[in-house]
Structure formats: structure tokens, C-alpha cells
Amino acid sequence: MVRMSVLADALKTISNAEKRGKRQVLIRPSSKVIIKFLKCMQEHGYIGEFEYIDDHRSGKIVVELVGRLNKCGVISPRFDVKVKDYEKWVGNLLPSRQFGHMVLTTPFGIMTHEEARRKHTGGKILGFFY
């Protein structure tokens, strides 16, 4: 089977392991985008530590789960989002306005929608987690 989106596979793997009550999960293959997405999740306390394992192929990541994640997913295609449209997207994707995070790729790097709003920059939407 051909992998269409490495990020979608990784987030689905994390979500399924979290639903099963696992303590850690192995993600392969790895990419820079996955690592940045996981850093956003880690900053907000949704996952614990994660470790990159270089196997001289595409790499693996071992993620420690803390049991706080309800759902995470990818938005495909990566729609353009302007600063003034954040509220509309948050309303569509997240269960409430003060709960959960949208992850965007911006000219300043990959960050959550709150950081992007503070830096007053738009970008393309990668996914969400809550």
C-alpha cells in the first residue's frame, strides 16, 4: 500500500494507541513535519517525551503518551488560513474555543493558531489536536 501522508499515518497511530490505553507508541517513518507537530503537542502537555531513533532509513520516533489526548488529525488539503479566519476554523475543528489547538505552517515555522495570532501571521493548516 502506498503512503499518501506520513503525518496522517503518524497522528492516526498516536490516536489509536491513546484509545487503547498504551503508554508509548512507535511511529515510522519519521519526518521533520511530524517532529515539529509533536513538539507543539508536547509544549501543551498532550504527550510526554519523544525520542528520534535513526535507523539509517527514514527513522522512527518513540512517543510517551500521558492519556490526555482525545483526538488528533490532519486537514487535507492544507487550506490557506488568514488571521481573521482563525475563529471560523477553530469553530469548525475544535470542540470549543478555549479547548484544543490548530497547528499551522507559517513563514515563521510550524506553530499553533494562538502563537500565529500573537505573531499576526497567516499560513496553511496542518492539523489539530485536543
Coordinates of C-alpha atoms in Angstrom, one line a residue:
M1 CA 0.0 0.0 0.0
V2 CA 1.3 3.5 -0.9
R3 CA 1.5 6.0 1.9
M4 CA -0.2 9.2 1.0
S5 CA 0.5 11.3 4.0
V6 CA 3.2 10.4 6.6
L7 CA 1.8 12.9 9.0
A8 CA -1.8 11.5 8.8
D9 CA -0.4 8.0 9.4
A10 CA 1.6 9.2 12.5
L11 CA -1.4 11.1 14.0
K12 CA -3.7 8.1 13.4
T13 CA -1.2 5.8 15.1
I14 CA -1.0 8.1 18.1
S15 CA -4.7 8.4 18.3
N16 CA -5.3 4.7 18.1
A17 CA -2.7 3.9 20.8
E18 CA -4.2 6.5 23.0
K19 CA -7.7 5.0 22.7
R20 CA -6.2 1.6 23.5
G21 CA -4.6 3.0 26.7
K22 CA -1.0 2.3 25.6
R23 CA 1.9 4.1 27.5
Q24 CA 4.1 4.6 24.4
V25 CA 3.8 4.3 20.6
L26 CA 6.3 3.7 17.8
I27 CA 5.9 6.0 14.7
R28 CA 7.6 5.2 11.4
P29 CA 8.5 6.6 9.0
S30 CA 9.5 10.0 10.6
S31 CA 9.8 13.4 9.1
K32 CA 10.7 17.0 10.2
V33 CA 7.0 18.0 10.0
I34 CA 6.0 15.1 12.4
I35 CA 8.7 16.2 14.8
K36 CA 7.6 19.8 14.8
F37 CA 3.9 18.7 15.2
L38 CA 4.9 16.6 18.2
K39 CA 6.8 19.5 19.7
C40 CA 3.6 21.6 19.6
M41 CA 1.7 18.8 21.3
Q42 CA 4.4 18.4 23.9
E43 CA 4.5 22.1 24.7
H44 CA 0.8 22.0 25.6
G45 CA 1.2 18.8 27.6
Y46 CA -0.8 16.4 25.4
I47 CA 2.1 13.9 25.1
G48 CA 5.2 13.3 27.1
E49 CA 8.8 12.9 25.9
F50 CA 9.5 11.6 22.4
E51 CA 12.8 10.2 21.0
Y52 CA 14.0 10.1 17.5
I53 CA 15.7 6.8 16.5
D54 CA 18.0 7.0 13.4
D55 CA 17.9 3.6 11.6
H56 CA 19.7 4.9 8.5
R57 CA 16.4 4.7 6.6
S58 CA 13.6 7.0 7.3
G59 CA 13.9 7.0 11.1
K60 CA 11.5 6.1 13.9
I61 CA 10.0 8.1 16.8
V62 CA 9.0 6.6 20.2
V63 CA 6.4 8.8 21.9
E64 CA 5.4 8.6 25.5
L65 CA 1.7 9.0 26.0
V66 CA 0.2 10.7 29.1
G67 CA -3.5 9.8 28.5
R68 CA -4.6 13.4 27.9
L69 CA -5.2 13.3 24.1
N70 CA -8.8 12.9 22.9
K71 CA -8.4 13.3 19.2
C72 CA -5.8 14.5 16.7
G73 CA -5.9 14.6 13.0
V74 CA -4.7 16.1 9.7
I75 CA -6.5 18.6 7.5
S76 CA -6.0 17.7 3.8
P77 CA -5.7 19.6 1.6
R78 CA -3.6 22.2 3.5
F79 CA -6.0 25.1 3.2
D80 CA -4.7 28.7 3.4
V81 CA -5.9 30.5 6.6
K82 CA -5.8 34.2 7.2
V83 CA -5.5 35.7 10.7
K84 CA -9.1 37.0 10.5
D85 CA -10.4 33.5 9.6
Y86 CA -8.8 31.7 12.6
E87 CA -12.0 32.0 14.6
K88 CA -14.1 30.3 11.9
W89 CA -11.7 27.4 11.6
V90 CA -11.4 27.0 15.3
G91 CA -15.2 26.8 15.5
N92 CA -15.3 24.2 12.8
L93 CA -12.5 21.9 14.0
L94 CA -12.3 22.2 17.8
P95 CA -14.9 21.3 20.4
S96 CA -14.8 24.7 22.0
R97 CA -13.0 28.0 21.6
Q98 CA -10.8 27.6 24.7
F99 CA -10.1 23.9 24.3
G100 CA -7.7 22.3 21.8
H101 CA -5.2 23.6 19.2
M102 CA -4.9 24.0 15.5
V103 CA -1.4 23.5 14.0
L104 CA -0.4 25.8 11.1
T105 CA 2.7 26.1 9.0
T106 CA 3.6 29.7 8.7
P107 CA 6.6 31.7 7.3
F108 CA 7.9 31.7 10.9
G109 CA 7.7 27.9 11.2
I110 CA 5.2 25.3 12.4
M111 CA 3.1 26.6 15.4
T112 CA -0.3 26.6 17.0
H113 CA -3.0 29.1 16.0
E114 CA -2.5 31.1 19.2
E115 CA 1.2 31.7 18.6
A116 CA 0.4 32.6 14.9
R117 CA -2.3 35.1 16.1
R118 CA 0.2 36.6 18.5
K119 CA 2.8 37.0 15.7
H120 CA -0.1 38.2 13.4
T121 CA 0.7 35.8 10.6
G122 CA -1.4 33.5 8.4
G123 CA -0.4 30.2 7.0
K124 CA -1.6 26.8 5.8
I125 CA -3.4 24.5 8.2
L126 CA -1.7 21.2 9.0
G127 CA -4.0 19.6 11.6
F128 CA -5.5 19.8 15.1
F129 CA -5.4 18.1 18.5
Y130 CA -7.5 18.2 21.7

